[in-house]
Short mmCIF file of N, CA, C and O in Angstrom, two decimals:
data_model
loop_
_atom_site.label_atom_id
_atom_site.label_comp_id
_atom_site.label_asym_id
_atom_site.label_seq_id
_atom_site.Cartn_x
_atom_site.Cartn_y
_atom_site.Cartn_z
N MET A 25 0.92 -1.18 0.34
CA MET A 25 0.12 -0.15 -0.13
C MET A 25 0.94 0.74 0.12
O MET A 25 1.86 1.34 0.40
N ASN A 26 0.32 2.50 -0.65
CA ASN A 26 1.71 3.90 -0.76
C ASN A 26 0.51 4.41 0.35
O ASN A 26 -0.20 4.47 1.27
N THR A 27 2.43 5.02 1.17
CA THR A 27 1.55 5.41 2.99
C THR A 27 2.01 6.92 2.26
O THR A 27 2.29 7.69 3.38
N THR A 28 1.95 7.41 0.58
CA THR A 28 2.02 9.04 0.37
C THR A 28 0.86 9.23 1.31
O THR A 28 -0.24 9.29 1.03
N SER A 29 1.06 10.51 2.09
CA SER A 29 -0.57 10.82 2.39
C SER A 29 -1.38 11.60 1.32
O SER A 29 -0.37 11.99 0.30
N TYR A 30 -2.38 12.18 2.27
CA TYR A 30 -3.13 13.17 0.91
C TYR A 30 -2.75 14.55 0.51
O TYR A 30 -3.17 15.14 0.04
N ASN A 31 -2.04 14.77 1.71
CA ASN A 31 -1.35 16.19 1.61
C ASN A 31 0.14 16.10 0.88
O ASN A 31 0.59 17.08 0.31
N GLY A 32 0.79 15.03 0.38
CA GLY A 32 1.98 14.56 -0.34
C GLY A 32 2.90 14.70 -0.18
O GLY A 32 3.91 14.16 -0.56
N SER A 33 2.67 14.79 1.89
CA SER A 33 3.93 14.09 2.35
C SER A 33 4.15 12.66 2.59
O SER A 33 3.36 12.23 2.42
N ASN A 34 5.28 12.00 2.61
CA ASN A 34 5.13 10.93 2.96
C ASN A 34 5.05 10.46 4.68
O ASN A 34 5.97 10.76 5.23
N ASP A 35 4.37 9.45 4.86
CA ASP A 35 4.11 9.61 6.35
C ASP A 35 4.04 8.09 6.85
O ASP A 35 4.71 7.86 8.12
N ASN A 36 4.80 7.06 6.18
CA ASN A 36 5.47 6.22 6.60
C ASN A 36 4.16 5.47 7.30
O ASN A 36 4.59 4.01 8.68
N GLY A 37 2.70 6.01 7.91
CA GLY A 37 1.63 4.85 8.50
C GLY A 37 2.13 5.07 9.56
O GLY A 37 1.07 4.70 10.35
N SER A 38 2.46 6.11 9.90
CA SER A 38 2.50 6.84 11.53
C SER A 38 1.30 7.49 12.03
O SER A 38 0.65 7.85 10.91
N PRO A 39 1.27 7.27 13.50
CA PRO A 39 -0.01 7.81 13.59
C PRO A 39 -0.58 9.71 12.94
O PRO A 39 0.42 10.14 13.40
N PHE A 40 -1.45 10.22 13.39
CA PHE A 40 -1.60 11.53 13.20
C PHE A 40 -0.94 12.35 14.40
O PHE A 40 -1.04 11.50 15.10
N LYS A 41 -0.50 12.96 14.70
CA LYS A 41 0.42 13.51 15.39
C LYS A 41 -0.67 14.40 16.53
O LYS A 41 -0.11 15.09 17.59
N SER A 42 -1.85 14.92 15.81
CA SER A 42 -2.86 15.62 16.46
C SER A 42 -4.08 15.80 15.79
O SER A 42 -4.57 14.82 14.90
N LEU A 43 -5.31 16.16 16.72
CA LEU A 43 -6.14 16.26 16.28
C LEU A 43 -6.65 17.03 15.06
O LEU A 43 -7.36 16.80 13.77
N ALA A 44 -5.99 17.64 14.94
CA ALA A 44 -5.58 19.01 13.72
C ALA A 44 -5.48 18.27 12.41
O ALA A 44 -5.93 18.94 11.57
N ASP A 45 -4.29 17.54 12.82
CA ASP A 45 -3.90 16.77 11.62
C ASP A 45 -5.10 15.82 11.05
O ASP A 45 -5.24 15.65 9.94
N LEU A 46 -5.60 15.00 12.01
CA LEU A 46 -6.77 13.97 11.88
C LEU A 46 -7.47 14.91 11.10
O LEU A 46 -8.27 14.63 10.03
N LYS A 47 -8.29 16.26 11.15
CA LYS A 47 -9.37 16.33 10.53
C LYS A 47 -9.00 17.33 9.24
O LYS A 47 -9.50 17.43 8.34
N ASP A 48 -7.58 17.73 9.12
CA ASP A 48 -6.77 18.21 7.72
C ASP A 48 -7.15 17.00 6.46
O ASP A 48 -7.52 17.20 5.78
N VAL A 49 -6.70 15.90 7.35
CA VAL A 49 -6.73 14.82 6.44
C VAL A 49 -8.29 14.33 6.02
O VAL A 49 -8.69 13.91 4.66
N HIS A 50 -9.13 14.36 7.02
CA HIS A 50 -10.39 13.94 6.81
C HIS A 50 -10.94 15.10 5.59
O HIS A 50 -11.86 14.34 4.76
N THR A 51 -10.38 16.67 5.61
CA THR A 51 -11.22 17.07 4.84
C THR A 51 -10.69 16.77 3.26
O THR A 51 -11.55 17.18 2.54
N SER A 52 -9.25 17.01 3.23
CA SER A 52 -8.71 16.10 2.43
C SER A 52 -9.36 15.40 1.33
O SER A 52 -9.54 14.96 0.17
N LEU A 53 -9.66 14.22 2.09
CA LEU A 53 -10.24 12.72 1.90
C LEU A 53 -12.05 13.15 1.39
O LEU A 53 -12.18 12.37 0.24
N LEU A 54 -13.00 13.75 1.65
CA LEU A 54 -13.98 14.92 1.35
C LEU A 54 -13.87 15.08 0.09
O LEU A 54 -14.63 14.98 -0.38
N LYS A 55 -12.79 15.93 -0.56
CA LYS A 55 -12.93 16.94 -1.42
C LYS A 55 -12.35 15.34 -2.51
O LYS A 55 -12.94 15.82 -3.65
N LYS A 56 -11.58 14.32 -2.21
CA LYS A 56 -11.51 13.69 -3.49
C LYS A 56 -12.43 12.51 -3.55
O LYS A 56 -13.41 12.53 -4.72
N ARG A 57 -13.16 12.30 -2.25
CA ARG A 57 -14.51 11.95 -2.56
C ARG A 57 -15.65 12.21 -3.24
O ARG A 57 -16.49 11.99 -3.88
N GLY A 58 -16.08 13.81 -2.99
CA GLY A 58 -16.86 14.85 -4.17
C GLY A 58 -16.35 14.08 -5.56
O GLY A 58 -17.22 14.30 -6.31
N GLU A 59 -15.18 13.82 -5.77
CA GLU A 59 -14.70 13.86 -7.40
C GLU A 59 -14.94 12.46 -7.44
O GLU A 59 -15.56 12.03 -6.36
N ASP A 60 -15.19 11.53 -8.35
CA ASP A 60 -14.82 10.14 -8.61
C ASP A 60 -13.93 9.82 -7.83
O ASP A 60 -12.95 10.09 -8.11
N PHE A 61 -14.20 8.81 -7.34
CA PHE A 61 -13.43 7.62 -6.22
C PHE A 61 -12.06 7.26 -7.45
O PHE A 61 -11.60 6.67 -8.77
N ALA A 62 -10.58 8.07 -6.88
CA ALA A 62 -9.34 8.08 -7.54
C ALA A 62 -9.18 6.45 -7.22
O ALA A 62 -9.52 6.18 -6.42
N VAL A 63 -7.81 5.91 -8.17
CA VAL A 63 -7.45 4.91 -7.87
C VAL A 63 -6.81 4.58 -6.58
O VAL A 63 -6.53 5.51 -6.65
N GLY A 64 -7.35 3.35 -6.22
CA GLY A 64 -6.47 3.85 -4.57
C GLY A 64 -7.45 4.47 -3.60
O GLY A 64 -6.52 4.54 -2.04
N PHE A 65 -8.54 5.37 -3.92
CA PHE A 65 -8.98 5.81 -2.84
C PHE A 65 -9.04 4.96 -1.73
O PHE A 65 -9.02 5.58 -0.67
N LEU A 66 -10.15 4.08 -1.63
CA LEU A 66 -10.17 3.35 -0.90
C LEU A 66 -9.16 2.60 0.33
O LEU A 66 -9.21 2.63 1.59
N ASP A 67 -8.11 2.63 -0.72
CA ASP A 67 -7.22 2.08 0.43
C ASP A 67 -6.13 3.49 1.76
O ASP A 67 -5.73 3.17 2.56
N GLU A 68 -6.33 4.71 1.04
CA GLU A 68 -6.55 5.96 1.64
C GLU A 68 -6.76 6.01 2.79
O GLU A 68 -6.60 6.39 3.96
N VAL A 69 -8.59 5.42 2.53
CA VAL A 69 -9.08 5.45 3.65
C VAL A 69 -8.88 4.86 4.29
O VAL A 69 -8.84 4.77 5.86
N GLU A 70 -8.34 3.57 4.17
CA GLU A 70 -8.24 2.56 5.38
C GLU A 70 -6.74 2.80 6.12
O GLU A 70 -6.63 2.65 6.84
N ASP A 71 -5.80 3.81 5.44
CA ASP A 71 -4.48 4.14 5.92
C ASP A 71 -5.20 4.91 6.62
O ASP A 71 -4.41 5.39 8.20
N PHE A 72 -6.33 6.02 6.36
CA PHE A 72 -6.80 7.05 7.68
C PHE A 72 -6.82 6.46 8.64
O PHE A 72 -6.90 6.67 9.66
N LEU A 73 -7.83 5.26 8.71
CA LEU A 73 -8.35 4.68 9.75
C LEU A 73 -7.34 4.10 10.54
O LEU A 73 -7.36 4.36 12.14
N ARG A 74 -6.34 3.51 10.05
CA ARG A 74 -4.90 2.99 11.09
C ARG A 74 -4.79 4.15 11.86
O ARG A 74 -4.60 4.16 12.97
N ARG A 75 -3.55 4.77 10.83
CA ARG A 75 -3.27 6.10 11.67
C ARG A 75 -4.00 6.87 12.20
O ARG A 75 -3.68 7.12 13.38
N GLY A 76 -5.69 7.04 11.98
CA GLY A 76 -6.13 7.83 13.15
C GLY A 76 -6.62 6.97 14.17
O GLY A 76 -6.50 7.62 15.50
N SER A 77 -6.63 6.08 14.51
CA SER A 77 -6.60 4.96 15.53
C SER A 77 -6.10 4.94 16.14
O SER A 77 -6.10 5.40 17.36
N ALA A 78 -4.74 4.81 15.93
CA ALA A 78 -3.29 4.96 16.66
C ALA A 78 -3.16 6.47 17.26
O ALA A 78 -2.33 6.53 18.38
N LEU A 79 -3.93 7.42 16.82
CA LEU A 79 -3.59 8.94 17.46
C LEU A 79 -4.54 8.84 18.62
O LEU A 79 -4.15 9.75 19.73
N GLY A 80 -5.37 8.09 19.29
CA GLY A 80 -6.00 7.90 20.38
C GLY A 80 -4.60 8.11 21.77
O GLY A 80 -5.44 8.55 22.53
N VAL A 81 -3.47 7.63 21.54
CA VAL A 81 -2.77 7.49 22.42
C VAL A 81 -2.33 8.77 22.86
O VAL A 81 -2.23 9.42 24.33
N TYR A 82 -2.62 10.01 22.02
CA TYR A 82 -2.17 11.39 22.34
C TYR A 82 -3.28 12.45 22.93
O TYR A 82 -3.09 13.46 23.42
N LEU A 83 -4.37 11.26 22.63
CA LEU A 83 -5.43 11.99 23.00
C LEU A 83 -6.41 12.02 24.44
O LEU A 83 -6.85 11.02 24.60
N ASP A 84 -6.25 12.58 25.52
CA ASP A 84 -6.65 12.83 26.55
C ASP A 84 -8.36 13.03 27.19
O ASP A 84 -9.16 12.92 27.90
N SER A 85 -8.53 13.90 26.32
CA SER A 85 -10.12 14.67 26.54
C SER A 85 -10.74 14.11 26.21
O SER A 85 -11.10 13.81 24.95
N TYR A 86 -12.02 14.14 26.28
CA TYR A 86 -13.28 13.60 25.93
C TYR A 86 -13.57 14.07 24.83
O TYR A 86 -14.12 13.73 23.98
N ASN A 87 -13.44 15.46 24.83
CA ASN A 87 -14.32 16.19 23.64
C ASN A 87 -13.65 15.74 22.42
O ASN A 87 -13.82 15.55 21.48
N GLU A 88 -12.08 16.10 22.26
CA GLU A 88 -11.17 15.70 21.27
C GLU A 88 -11.25 13.84 20.72
O GLU A 88 -11.35 13.67 19.65
N ARG A 89 -11.24 13.22 21.92
CA ARG A 89 -11.48 11.54 21.48
C ARG A 89 -13.10 11.09 20.76
O ARG A 89 -13.03 10.98 20.27
N ALA A 90 -14.14 12.12 21.71
CA ALA A 90 -15.60 12.30 20.31
C ALA A 90 -15.26 12.68 19.30
O ALA A 90 -15.83 11.96 18.28
N ALA A 91 -14.62 13.90 18.75
CA ALA A 91 -14.51 14.59 17.46
C ALA A 91 -14.09 13.28 16.71
O ALA A 91 -14.09 13.51 15.65
N GLY A 92 -12.57 12.79 17.28
CA GLY A 92 -11.43 11.44 16.69
C GLY A 92 -12.65 10.59 16.05
O GLY A 92 -12.09 10.48 14.85
N GLN A 93 -13.36 10.29 16.95
CA GLN A 93 -13.86 9.13 17.15
C GLN A 93 -14.87 9.05 15.61
O GLN A 93 -15.42 8.11 15.03
N SER A 94 -15.44 9.88 15.62
CA SER A 94 -16.77 10.41 15.15
C SER A 94 -16.07 10.58 13.64
O SER A 94 -17.13 9.81 12.35
N LEU A 95 -14.96 11.26 13.49
CA LEU A 95 -14.38 11.07 11.82
C LEU A 95 -14.23 9.65 11.24
O LEU A 95 -13.93 9.31 9.84
N LEU A 96 -13.40 9.06 12.39
CA LEU A 96 -13.17 7.73 11.99
C LEU A 96 -14.33 6.89 11.68
O LEU A 96 -14.57 5.75 10.70
N ASP A 97 -15.69 6.89 12.62
CA ASP A 97 -16.72 6.06 12.18
C ASP A 97 -17.36 7.10 10.96
O ASP A 97 -18.14 6.04 10.34
N TYR A 98 -17.30 7.87 10.86
CA TYR A 98 -17.82 7.95 9.36
C TYR A 98 -16.84 7.80 8.03
O TYR A 98 -17.32 6.85 7.42
N TRP A 99 -15.34 7.48 7.94
CA TRP A 99 -15.08 6.88 7.25
C TRP A 99 -15.16 5.41 7.29
O TRP A 99 -14.97 4.27 6.15
N VAL A 100 -15.32 4.50 8.42
CA VAL A 100 -15.58 2.97 8.52
C VAL A 100 -16.95 3.14 7.77
O VAL A 100 -17.07 1.88 6.97
N THR A 101 -17.60 3.84 7.68
CA THR A 101 -18.91 3.36 6.84
C THR A 101 -19.22 3.95 5.36
O THR A 101 -20.04 3.16 4.90
N VAL A 102 -18.12 4.36 5.14
CA VAL A 102 -17.98 4.72 3.83
C VAL A 102 -17.45 3.33 3.13
O VAL A 102 -17.41 3.10 2.33
N LEU A 103 -16.36 2.67 4.14
CA LEU A 103 -15.94 1.24 3.73
C LEU A 103 -17.18 0.19 3.06
O LEU A 103 -16.96 -0.63 2.42
N TYR A 104 -17.66 0.63 4.48
CA TYR A 104 -18.81 -0.70 4.32
C TYR A 104 -20.07 -0.48 3.32
O TYR A 104 -19.68 -1.49 2.58
N ARG A 105 -19.89 0.45 2.79
CA ARG A 105 -21.05 0.83 1.61
C ARG A 105 -20.29 0.72 0.54
O ARG A 105 -21.05 0.33 -0.50
N ALA A 106 -18.88 0.16 0.33
CA ALA A 106 -18.28 0.32 -0.71
C ALA A 106 -17.84 -1.42 -0.56
O ALA A 106 -16.92 -1.74 -1.46
N LYS A 107 -18.66 -2.45 0.34
CA LYS A 107 -18.07 -3.31 0.47
C LYS A 107 -16.90 -3.97 0.75
O LYS A 107 -16.24 -4.72 0.45
N ARG A 108 -16.36 -3.11 1.64
CA ARG A 108 -14.72 -3.16 2.21
C ARG A 108 -14.92 -3.65 3.59
O ARG A 108 -15.46 -2.81 4.19
N THR A 109 -14.49 -4.82 3.83
CA THR A 109 -13.58 -4.53 5.54
C THR A 109 -13.37 -3.33 5.47
O THR A 109 -12.15 -3.93 5.71
N PRO A 110 -13.67 -2.63 6.91
CA PRO A 110 -12.59 -1.80 7.89
C PRO A 110 -11.56 -2.36 8.66
O PRO A 110 -12.30 -3.23 9.29
N PRO A 111 -10.65 -1.96 8.80
CA PRO A 111 -9.62 -2.19 9.87
C PRO A 111 -10.25 -1.44 11.04
O PRO A 111 -11.43 -0.45 11.28
N ASP A 112 -9.88 -2.07 11.91
CA ASP A 112 -10.31 -1.89 13.70
C ASP A 112 -10.43 -0.44 13.93
O ASP A 112 -9.07 0.32 13.55
N ALA A 113 -10.82 0.57 13.81
CA ALA A 113 -11.18 1.77 13.92
C ALA A 113 -11.42 2.49 15.31
O ALA A 113 -11.89 3.64 14.99
N THR A 114 -11.25 2.00 15.95
CA THR A 114 -11.31 2.60 17.51
C THR A 114 -10.22 3.17 17.95
O THR A 114 -9.25 2.55 17.58
N LEU A 115 -10.39 4.35 19.08
CA LEU A 115 -9.31 5.13 18.95
C LEU A 115 -8.48 4.28 20.08
O LEU A 115 -8.78 3.32 20.56
N ALA A 116 -7.25 4.23 20.18
CA ALA A 116 -6.53 3.50 20.77
C ALA A 116 -6.64 4.61 22.25
O ALA A 116 -7.09 5.67 21.95
N GLU A 117 -5.70 3.43 23.25
CA GLU A 117 -6.85 4.38 25.00
C GLU A 117 -5.48 5.34 24.67
O GLU A 117 -4.32 4.81 24.56
N PHE A 118 -5.61 6.55 25.71
CA PHE A 118 -4.76 7.52 25.76
C PHE A 118 -3.42 6.74 26.77
O PHE A 118 -3.53 5.87 27.47
N ASP A 119 -2.47 7.41 26.42
CA ASP A 119 -1.25 6.64 27.07
C ASP A 119 -0.02 7.90 27.57
O ASP A 119 0.51 8.50 26.35
N PRO A 120 -0.50 8.16 28.39
CA PRO A 120 0.31 9.59 28.92
C PRO A 120 1.71 9.43 28.84
O PRO A 120 2.71 10.66 28.51
N SER A 121 2.68 8.39 28.67
CA SER A 121 4.08 8.09 28.73
C SER A 121 4.17 8.30 27.25
O SER A 121 5.33 8.44 26.87
N SER A 122 3.48 8.27 26.16
CA SER A 122 3.85 8.83 24.48
C SER A 122 3.46 10.50 24.54
O SER A 122 4.04 10.57 23.39
N SER A 123 3.19 10.92 25.17
CA SER A 123 3.13 12.36 24.65
C SER A 123 4.56 12.86 24.62
O SER A 123 5.59 12.69 25.58
N PRO A 124 4.82 13.17 24.08
CA PRO A 124 6.20 14.01 23.76
C PRO A 124 6.54 15.63 25.30
O PRO A 124 5.88 15.89 26.13
N ILE A 125 7.57 15.16 25.01
CA ILE A 125 8.08 16.27 26.72
C ILE A 125 8.55 17.36 25.72
O ILE A 125 9.42 17.61 24.89
N LEU A 126 7.68 18.27 26.24
CA LEU A 126 7.85 20.05 25.97
C LEU A 126 9.32 20.58 26.71
O LEU A 126 9.37 20.43 27.99
N ASP A 127 10.12 21.36 25.72
CA ASP A 127 11.13 22.00 26.47
C ASP A 127 10.39 23.29 27.35
O ASP A 127 9.76 24.10 26.70
N ASP A 128 10.85 23.59 28.83
CA ASP A 128 9.91 24.67 28.84
C ASP A 128 10.89 26.05 29.14
O ASP A 128 10.03 26.78 29.26
N GLY A 129 12.21 25.71 28.19
CA GLY A 129 12.84 26.95 27.92
C GLY A 129 12.03 27.86 26.94
O GLY A 129 12.30 29.13 26.69
N ILE A 130 11.51 27.37 26.21
CA ILE A 130 10.58 28.05 25.04
C ILE A 130 9.65 29.02 25.35
O ILE A 130 8.68 29.30 24.42
N CYS A 131 9.31 28.65 26.95
CA CYS A 131 7.79 28.85 27.16
C CYS A 131 7.90 30.63 27.06
O CYS A 131 8.69 31.34 27.11
N PRO A 132 6.72 31.31 26.37
CA PRO A 132 6.48 32.95 25.89
C PRO A 132 6.38 33.40 27.24
O PRO A 132 6.72 34.53 27.36
N TYR A 133 5.60 32.72 28.24
CA TYR A 133 5.09 33.34 29.27
C TYR A 133 6.00 33.52 30.30
O TYR A 133 7.40 32.87 30.66
N ARG A 134 6.25 34.66 31.12
CA ARG A 134 7.06 35.06 31.91
C ARG A 134 6.35 34.72 33.73
O ARG A 134 7.52 34.93 34.47
N GLY A 135 5.45 34.19 33.56
CA GLY A 135 4.90 33.76 34.51
C GLY A 135 3.82 34.84 35.32
O GLY A 135 3.58 35.13 34.62
N LEU A 136 4.37 35.11 36.78
CA LEU A 136 3.68 36.52 37.36
C LEU A 136 4.55 37.33 37.48
O LEU A 136 4.01 38.57 37.81
N ASN A 137 6.09 37.59 36.55
CA ASN A 137 6.37 38.37 36.25
C ASN A 137 6.12 39.45 35.16
O ASN A 137 5.40 39.45 34.40
N ALA A 138 6.26 40.63 35.58
CA ALA A 138 5.86 41.87 34.38
C ALA A 138 6.40 41.62 33.51
O ALA A 138 7.86 41.39 33.25
N PHE A 139 5.58 42.10 32.72
CA PHE A 139 6.65 41.95 31.27
C PHE A 139 7.01 43.38 30.65
O PHE A 139 6.38 44.51 31.07
N GLN A 140 8.18 43.49 30.52
CA GLN A 140 9.15 44.53 30.59
C GLN A 140 9.39 44.55 28.79
O GLN A 140 9.22 44.04 28.26
N GLU A 141 9.62 46.23 28.25
CA GLU A 141 10.24 46.38 26.76
C GLU A 141 11.26 45.74 26.71
O GLU A 141 11.35 45.24 25.53
N ALA A 142 12.33 45.43 27.42
CA ALA A 142 13.55 44.48 26.83
C ALA A 142 13.26 42.87 26.73
O ALA A 142 13.62 42.32 26.21
N ASP A 143 11.49 42.64 27.13
CA ASP A 143 11.27 41.05 26.79
C ASP A 143 10.30 40.94 25.41
O ASP A 143 10.20 39.90 25.58
N ARG A 144 10.47 41.93 24.61
CA ARG A 144 9.80 42.02 23.71
C ARG A 144 10.47 41.39 22.87
O ARG A 144 11.71 40.63 22.73
#
């Protein structure tokens, strides 16, 4: 299967990095679906479902998980209607150990200290 993502970058089947990425690819697929199904379109949908399901390890908010699962459910239905058996499209359980470690040194906020002209 081709692992070139819907926006042209190579993703190697890795999970989406954020809900925003999932939504962007969902939108791209919707645009493709509006046209005649391109060759390999349903394969792209299956890849989307696998990557989207794996995204669950990064999502801890109920609202984000509900939004993500809703998008996955939509594409599962598309595959069923096309008479294809979809991959498991249930969001993976949240795993706090998989969250990226952010460098506190790049935080733009000064905390309770007043913002001075030199801080611009």
